[in-house]
Amino acid sequence: MIPGLASRRRFGDLSEQEVLALAIASEEDDARIYRWYAQGLREGFPQTARTFDAMAAEEDDHRAWLIEEHRRRFGEVIPLIRREHVAGFYQRRPVWLVQNLGLGRIREEAMRMEAEAGAFYVKAARHTADAGTRQLLGRLAAVEAGHQATWQGLTAEHLPGEARSAEDEAAHRQFVLTWVQPGLAGLMDGSVSTLAPIFAAAFATGDTWQTFIVGLAASVGAGISMGFTEAASDDGSISGRGSPLKRGLAAGVMTAIGGLGHALPYLIPDFWTATTIAMVVVFVELWAIAWVQNRYMRTPFWRAALQVVLGGSLVFAAGVLIGTA
């Protein structure tokens, strides 16, 4: 049995008072989420932050309406019931997870939240027999359903076209500086710098397992080194490159992936089969690096390809020459 599942209530088993209490708690949670987004965006994206402040204020109004309805029907004491207490009820994603996905993803999450809230009020309205409560819940469902227009109106008010374009450009730049640039540096380092030791070990020993061990050690070691180097080199406060933890994670993981890509084929016992596959993987890795440079760093594709392929070829040749010497 899944822990905690047995203690959850089904929505159909809730009383009308509990449905109202659930709606009140949900509106309060959503307002807090919007304010948290606003706080996190205020420094870098002040116009979008104002939009989320306005959305939070709307959620406060909804909560006030619901509390007044609860007071009219059931008195002052509101039962404690939240989304996690109801089996199958919609959940909110952790705010720290959504914040790490970028400005556009946060905006999309806001619209998803409103759609889920609207569906809840439609369901809740069918659950109550009181005409006044049904009318209120129906009104809230209509309000939530119309929040796409509300969001567009708030965006037009607080985030006109030029401001939105500027914020989107700033968000793209921040994404590139925090994730793409360190990850690309790691991928290049892992893909290119491990070529020499892996292929030198391969041609020196002719043993696929020993080559794999060398490649695994080189990839993991380079990943750890690159991650710590990136994280320690700059705390982001002056350069604006973002969290050192995020940059270190991007650089470390991509470095390890870049090396492991052409180390894993040596798990194949046949030497020439493993080496052929490893060389194909190297080719794919180098072209992937060129694509990322072209896509995010705006480097002309053929120039990026020439630089990466030439550098990789020289390192590969060095490894083969050393291994066969």
Tab-separated table of C-alpha atoms in Angstrom:
chain	number	residue	atom	x	y	z
A	1	MET	CA	0.000	0.000	0.000
A	2	ILE	CA	1.296	3.473	-0.811
A	3	PRO	CA	2.005	5.379	2.446
A	4	GLY	CA	-0.643	8.011	3.171
A	5	LEU	CA	-3.002	6.876	0.413
A	6	ALA	CA	-5.398	5.122	2.776
A	7	SER	CA	-5.812	8.299	4.848
A	8	ARG	CA	-6.940	10.409	1.879
A	9	ARG	CA	-10.565	11.268	1.268
A	10	ARG	CA	-12.321	10.903	-2.050
A	11	PHE	CA	-13.687	14.153	-3.436
A	12	GLY	CA	-17.164	12.651	-3.687
A	13	ASP	CA	-17.121	11.911	0.058
A	14	LEU	CA	-16.445	15.515	1.092
A	15	SER	CA	-19.182	17.526	2.723
A	16	GLU	CA	-20.173	20.896	1.258
A	17	GLN	CA	-18.341	22.625	4.091
A	18	GLU	CA	-15.198	20.646	3.306
A	19	VAL	CA	-15.470	21.500	-0.402
A	20	LEU	CA	-15.594	25.199	0.508
A	21	ALA	CA	-12.657	24.761	2.889
A	22	LEU	CA	-10.687	23.005	0.159
A	23	ALA	CA	-11.402	25.869	-2.255
A	24	ILE	CA	-10.274	28.426	0.347
A	25	ALA	CA	-7.012	26.575	0.985
A	26	SER	CA	-6.391	26.175	-2.751
A	27	GLU	CA	-6.858	29.892	-3.420
A	28	GLU	CA	-4.511	30.743	-0.559
A	29	ASP	CA	-1.856	28.350	-1.863
A	30	ASP	CA	-2.123	29.716	-5.404
A	31	ALA	CA	-1.749	33.305	-4.185
A	32	ARG	CA	1.391	32.303	-2.281
A	33	ILE	CA	2.798	30.552	-5.356
A	34	TYR	CA	2.201	33.633	-7.513
A	35	ARG	CA	3.869	35.885	-4.923
A	36	TRP	CA	6.833	33.527	-4.742
A	37	TYR	CA	7.200	33.666	-8.524
A	38	ALA	CA	6.936	37.465	-8.354
A	39	GLN	CA	9.636	37.660	-5.696
A	40	GLY	CA	11.986	35.429	-7.665
A	41	LEU	CA	11.436	37.378	-10.888
A	42	ARG	CA	11.381	40.899	-9.475
A	43	GLU	CA	15.068	41.680	-9.850
A	44	GLY	CA	15.566	40.324	-13.348
A	45	PHE	CA	12.031	40.594	-14.803
A	46	PRO	CA	10.151	43.332	-12.931
A	47	GLN	CA	7.296	43.642	-15.431
A	48	THR	CA	6.411	39.949	-15.267
A	49	ALA	CA	6.724	40.143	-11.466
A	50	ARG	CA	4.043	42.844	-11.410
A	51	THR	CA	1.780	40.584	-13.464
A	52	PHE	CA	2.149	37.803	-10.904
A	53	ASP	CA	1.485	40.298	-8.089
A	54	ALA	CA	-1.791	41.173	-9.818
A	55	MET	CA	-2.671	37.469	-10.203
A	56	ALA	CA	-1.990	36.922	-6.498
A	57	ALA	CA	-4.291	39.822	-5.636
A	58	GLU	CA	-7.055	38.189	-7.687
A	59	GLU	CA	-6.609	34.925	-5.821
A	60	ASP	CA	-6.918	36.881	-2.549
A	61	ASP	CA	-10.251	38.267	-3.770
A	62	HIS	CA	-11.477	34.768	-4.603
A	63	ARG	CA	-10.456	33.525	-1.167
A	64	ALA	CA	-12.322	36.419	0.473
A	65	TRP	CA	-15.509	35.548	-1.458
A	66	LEU	CA	-15.235	31.915	-0.412
A	67	ILE	CA	-14.600	32.779	3.239
A	68	GLU	CA	-17.649	35.031	3.241
A	69	GLU	CA	-19.735	32.188	1.792
A	70	HIS	CA	-18.406	29.809	4.441
A	71	ARG	CA	-19.244	32.336	7.144
A	72	ARG	CA	-22.790	32.681	5.805
A	73	ARG	CA	-23.448	28.949	5.761
A	74	PHE	CA	-21.213	27.347	8.356
A	75	GLY	CA	-19.793	30.014	10.660
A	76	GLU	CA	-16.288	31.228	11.411
A	77	VAL	CA	-14.399	27.961	11.950
A	78	ILE	CA	-13.022	26.596	8.657
A	79	PRO	CA	-11.957	22.917	8.582
A	80	LEU	CA	-8.314	22.255	7.737
A	81	ILE	CA	-8.313	20.394	4.437
A	82	ARG	CA	-5.839	20.759	1.605
A	83	ARG	CA	-5.249	19.300	-1.838
A	84	GLU	CA	-2.939	16.592	-0.534
A	85	HIS	CA	-5.727	15.334	1.747
A	86	VAL	CA	-7.956	14.418	-1.236
A	87	ALA	CA	-7.201	11.347	-3.369
A	88	GLY	CA	-6.757	12.118	-7.058
A	89	PHE	CA	-7.006	15.866	-6.551
A	90	TYR	CA	-4.798	18.105	-8.664
A	91	GLN	CA	-1.413	19.025	-7.221
A	92	ARG	CA	0.888	21.977	-7.728
A	93	ARG	CA	4.435	21.427	-8.893
A	94	PRO	CA	7.157	22.556	-6.460
A	95	VAL	CA	7.924	26.222	-7.086
A	96	TRP	CA	11.688	25.662	-7.050
A	97	LEU	CA	11.331	23.103	-9.834
A	98	VAL	CA	9.280	25.420	-12.052
A	99	GLN	CA	11.531	28.431	-11.366
A	100	ASN	CA	14.522	26.518	-12.696
A	101	LEU	CA	12.760	25.936	-16.021
A	102	GLY	CA	12.873	29.555	-17.160
A	103	LEU	CA	10.596	32.537	-17.633
A	104	GLY	CA	8.447	31.069	-20.406
A	105	ARG	CA	7.838	27.887	-18.413
A	106	ILE	CA	6.717	29.913	-15.390
A	107	ARG	CA	4.178	31.768	-17.513
A	108	GLU	CA	2.881	28.460	-18.905
A	109	GLU	CA	2.603	27.059	-15.377
A	110	ALA	CA	0.402	29.999	-14.343
A	111	MET	CA	-2.052	29.210	-17.139
A	112	ARG	CA	-2.065	25.520	-16.207
A	113	MET	CA	-2.841	26.416	-12.604
A	114	GLU	CA	-5.824	28.517	-13.646
A	115	ALA	CA	-7.170	25.760	-15.922
A	116	GLU	CA	-6.974	23.205	-13.092
A	117	ALA	CA	-8.664	25.588	-10.655
A	118	GLY	CA	-11.474	26.228	-13.141
A	119	ALA	CA	-12.082	22.481	-13.570
A	120	PHE	CA	-12.208	22.102	-9.775
A	121	TYR	CA	-14.885	24.774	-9.381
A	122	VAL	CA	-17.034	23.182	-12.084
A	123	LYS	CA	-16.811	19.866	-10.247
A	124	ALA	CA	-17.418	21.498	-6.862
A	125	ALA	CA	-20.504	23.322	-8.143
A	126	ARG	CA	-22.055	19.992	-9.144
A	127	HIS	CA	-21.300	18.680	-5.655
A	128	THR	CA	-23.369	21.256	-3.707
A	129	ALA	CA	-27.136	21.588	-3.381
A	130	ASP	CA	-27.141	25.122	-1.948
A	131	ALA	CA	-28.145	27.629	-4.614
A	132	GLY	CA	-25.957	30.436	-3.251
A	133	THR	CA	-22.862	28.257	-3.002
A	134	ARG	CA	-23.491	26.773	-6.436
A	135	GLN	CA	-23.798	30.277	-7.864
A	136	LEU	CA	-20.531	31.359	-6.213
A	137	LEU	CA	-18.624	28.291	-7.394
A	138	GLY	CA	-20.020	28.704	-10.890
A	139	ARG	CA	-18.902	32.304	-10.882
A	140	LEU	CA	-15.413	31.297	-9.756
A	141	ALA	CA	-15.279	28.643	-12.484
A	142	ALA	CA	-16.152	31.293	-15.060
A	143	VAL	CA	-13.528	33.632	-13.608
A	144	GLU	CA	-10.833	30.937	-13.726
A	145	ALA	CA	-11.871	29.978	-17.263
A	146	GLY	CA	-11.554	33.611	-18.244
A	147	HIS	CA	-8.150	33.989	-16.685
A	148	GLN	CA	-6.470	33.438	-20.025
A	149	ALA	CA	-8.028	36.727	-21.079
A	150	THR	CA	-7.231	38.149	-17.639
A	151	TRP	CA	-3.614	37.070	-18.001
A	152	GLN	CA	-3.460	38.648	-21.434
A	153	GLY	CA	-4.963	41.844	-20.027
A	154	LEU	CA	-2.527	41.959	-17.131
A	155	THR	CA	0.312	41.193	-19.516
A	156	ALA	CA	-0.772	44.050	-21.765
A	157	GLU	CA	-0.957	46.354	-18.738
A	158	HIS	CA	2.259	45.367	-16.971
A	159	LEU	CA	4.209	43.795	-19.816
A	160	PRO	CA	3.778	45.662	-23.116
A	161	GLY	CA	5.389	44.294	-26.268
A	162	GLU	CA	8.751	46.021	-25.970
A	163	ALA	CA	9.113	45.159	-22.277
A	164	ARG	CA	8.193	41.525	-22.911
A	165	SER	CA	10.700	41.264	-25.761
A	166	ALA	CA	13.398	42.733	-23.528
A	167	GLU	CA	12.570	40.303	-20.704
A	168	ASP	CA	12.460	37.327	-23.062
A	169	GLU	CA	15.855	38.296	-24.448
A	170	ALA	CA	17.233	38.677	-20.924
A	171	ALA	CA	15.772	35.277	-19.951
A	172	HIS	CA	17.369	33.648	-23.005
A	173	ARG	CA	20.696	35.270	-22.199
A	174	GLN	CA	20.485	34.080	-18.574
A	175	PHE	CA	19.633	30.552	-19.708
A	176	VAL	CA	22.612	30.531	-22.030
A	177	LEU	CA	24.989	31.874	-19.389
A	178	THR	CA	23.796	29.602	-16.598
A	179	TRP	CA	23.130	26.331	-18.412
A	180	VAL	CA	24.199	26.296	-22.071
A	181	GLN	CA	27.652	27.854	-21.849
A	182	PRO	CA	28.895	25.719	-18.912
A	183	GLY	CA	27.227	22.623	-20.361
A	184	LEU	CA	28.756	23.245	-23.773
A	185	ALA	CA	32.191	23.782	-22.250
A	186	GLY	CA	31.764	20.543	-20.330
A	187	LEU	CA	30.612	18.607	-23.386
A	188	MET	CA	33.543	19.896	-25.416
A	189	ASP	CA	35.993	19.105	-22.647
A	190	GLY	CA	34.559	15.651	-22.023
A	191	SER	CA	34.251	14.736	-25.689
A	192	VAL	CA	37.616	16.053	-26.851
A	193	SER	CA	39.980	15.787	-23.896
A	194	THR	CA	39.139	12.125	-23.217
A	195	LEU	CA	39.769	11.091	-26.825
A	196	ALA	CA	43.524	10.816	-26.331
A	197	PRO	CA	43.565	8.649	-23.177
A	198	ILE	CA	40.724	6.376	-24.343
A	199	PHE	CA	42.075	5.661	-27.829
A	200	ALA	CA	45.668	5.542	-26.584
A	201	ALA	CA	44.604	2.854	-24.085
A	202	ALA	CA	42.630	1.047	-26.782
A	203	PHE	CA	45.490	0.809	-29.296
A	204	ALA	CA	48.148	0.232	-26.641
A	205	THR	CA	46.391	-2.690	-24.941
A	206	GLY	CA	43.915	-4.020	-27.496
A	207	ASP	CA	41.807	-4.900	-24.426
A	208	THR	CA	38.274	-3.519	-24.482
A	209	TRP	CA	37.668	-3.900	-20.741
A	210	GLN	CA	40.876	-2.101	-19.782
A	211	THR	CA	40.012	0.628	-22.282
A	212	PHE	CA	36.561	0.988	-20.736
A	213	ILE	CA	38.057	1.324	-17.245
A	214	VAL	CA	40.416	4.053	-18.474
A	215	GLY	CA	37.540	5.835	-20.234
A	216	LEU	CA	35.252	5.577	-17.191
A	217	ALA	CA	37.937	6.945	-14.874
A	218	ALA	CA	38.838	9.749	-17.284
A	219	SER	CA	35.183	10.747	-17.811
A	220	VAL	CA	34.104	10.690	-14.170
A	221	GLY	CA	37.299	12.386	-13.013
A	222	ALA	CA	36.994	15.095	-15.657
A	223	GLY	CA	33.324	15.602	-14.779
A	224	ILE	CA	34.064	16.098	-11.084
A	225	SER	CA	37.004	18.381	-11.841
A	226	MET	CA	35.098	20.456	-14.390
A	227	GLY	CA	32.073	20.786	-12.131
A	228	PHE	CA	34.057	22.020	-9.156
A	229	THR	CA	36.137	24.335	-11.334
A	230	GLU	CA	33.055	25.964	-12.862
A	231	ALA	CA	31.278	26.316	-9.521
A	232	ALA	CA	34.323	27.779	-7.775
A	233	SER	CA	35.433	30.098	-10.566
A	234	ASP	CA	32.607	32.626	-10.267
A	235	ASP	CA	29.754	33.067	-7.794
A	236	GLY	CA	27.727	34.950	-10.416
A	237	SER	CA	27.278	38.103	-8.340
A	238	ILE	CA	29.472	40.266	-10.582
A	239	SER	CA	29.288	38.495	-13.931
A	240	GLY	CA	25.558	37.754	-13.715
A	241	ARG	CA	26.142	34.198	-14.932
A	242	GLY	CA	23.746	32.741	-12.382
A	243	SER	CA	23.985	30.177	-9.616
A	244	PRO	CA	27.411	28.502	-9.331
A	245	LEU	CA	25.665	25.280	-8.287
A	246	LYS	CA	23.630	25.190	-11.508
A	247	ARG	CA	26.640	26.042	-13.655
A	248	GLY	CA	28.816	23.466	-11.909
A	249	LEU	CA	26.133	20.819	-12.292
A	250	ALA	CA	25.724	21.571	-16.003
A	251	ALA	CA	29.461	21.539	-16.647
A	252	GLY	CA	30.161	18.419	-14.572
A	253	VAL	CA	27.336	16.288	-15.940
A	254	MET	CA	27.979	17.220	-19.572
A	255	THR	CA	31.716	16.603	-19.198
A	256	ALA	CA	31.072	13.105	-17.882
A	257	ILE	CA	28.512	12.424	-20.636
A	258	GLY	CA	30.931	13.632	-23.308
A	259	GLY	CA	33.598	11.183	-22.175
A	260	LEU	CA	31.309	8.251	-21.448
A	261	GLY	CA	29.821	8.462	-24.939
A	262	HIS	CA	32.877	6.913	-26.546
A	263	ALA	CA	33.939	4.890	-23.491
A	264	LEU	CA	30.752	2.811	-23.250
A	265	PRO	CA	31.239	1.060	-26.638
A	266	TYR	CA	34.273	-0.676	-25.133
A	267	LEU	CA	31.925	-2.792	-23.059
A	268	ILE	CA	31.641	-4.754	-26.328
A	269	PRO	CA	34.251	-7.554	-26.190
A	270	ASP	CA	35.263	-7.380	-29.871
A	271	PHE	CA	37.961	-4.728	-30.196
A	272	TRP	CA	37.313	-3.513	-33.738
A	273	THR	CA	33.535	-3.487	-33.319
A	274	ALA	CA	33.879	-1.435	-30.131
A	275	THR	CA	36.415	0.929	-31.718
A	276	THR	CA	34.289	1.465	-34.829
A	277	ILE	CA	31.210	2.292	-32.734
A	278	ALA	CA	33.281	4.585	-30.496
A	279	MET	CA	34.522	6.489	-33.550
A	280	VAL	CA	30.942	6.894	-34.812
A	281	VAL	CA	29.915	8.196	-31.378
A	282	VAL	CA	32.781	10.682	-31.454
A	283	PHE	CA	31.603	11.928	-34.848
A	284	VAL	CA	28.055	12.410	-33.507
A	285	GLU	CA	29.342	14.174	-30.378
A	286	LEU	CA	31.430	16.638	-32.351
A	287	TRP	CA	28.571	17.509	-34.673
A	288	ALA	CA	26.243	17.897	-31.671
A	289	ILE	CA	28.687	20.391	-30.184
A	290	ALA	CA	28.727	22.329	-33.444
A	291	TRP	CA	24.911	22.361	-33.500
A	292	VAL	CA	24.701	23.699	-29.935
A	293	GLN	CA	27.238	26.409	-30.757
A	294	ASN	CA	25.203	27.406	-33.783
A	295	ARG	CA	21.825	27.194	-32.007
A	296	TYR	CA	22.602	28.983	-28.749
A	297	MET	CA	25.929	30.766	-29.195
A	298	ARG	CA	25.047	31.979	-32.722
A	299	THR	CA	28.320	30.724	-34.152
A	300	PRO	CA	28.089	30.025	-37.908
A	301	PHE	CA	27.553	26.269	-38.211
A	302	TRP	CA	30.380	25.479	-40.604
A	303	ARG	CA	32.850	27.542	-38.607
A	304	ALA	CA	31.815	25.771	-35.412
A	305	ALA	CA	31.995	22.390	-37.149
A	306	LEU	CA	35.438	23.133	-38.571
A	307	GLN	CA	36.784	24.197	-35.182
A	308	VAL	CA	35.349	21.240	-33.280
A	309	VAL	CA	36.101	18.565	-35.876
A	310	LEU	CA	39.635	19.860	-36.452
A	311	GLY	CA	40.377	19.974	-32.726
A	312	GLY	CA	38.817	16.566	-32.115
A	313	SER	CA	40.702	15.040	-35.029
A	314	LEU	CA	44.039	16.317	-33.723
A	315	VAL	CA	43.370	14.913	-30.229
A	316	PHE	CA	42.165	11.602	-31.677
A	317	ALA	CA	45.254	11.345	-33.847
A	318	ALA	CA	47.478	12.084	-30.861
A	319	GLY	CA	45.826	9.299	-28.877
A	320	VAL	CA	46.201	6.761	-31.689
A	321	LEU	CA	49.860	7.710	-32.290
A	322	ILE	CA	50.702	7.467	-28.605
A	323	GLY	CA	48.851	4.179	-28.278
A	324	THR	CA	50.612	2.565	-31.232
A	325	ALA	CA	54.077	3.950	-30.505
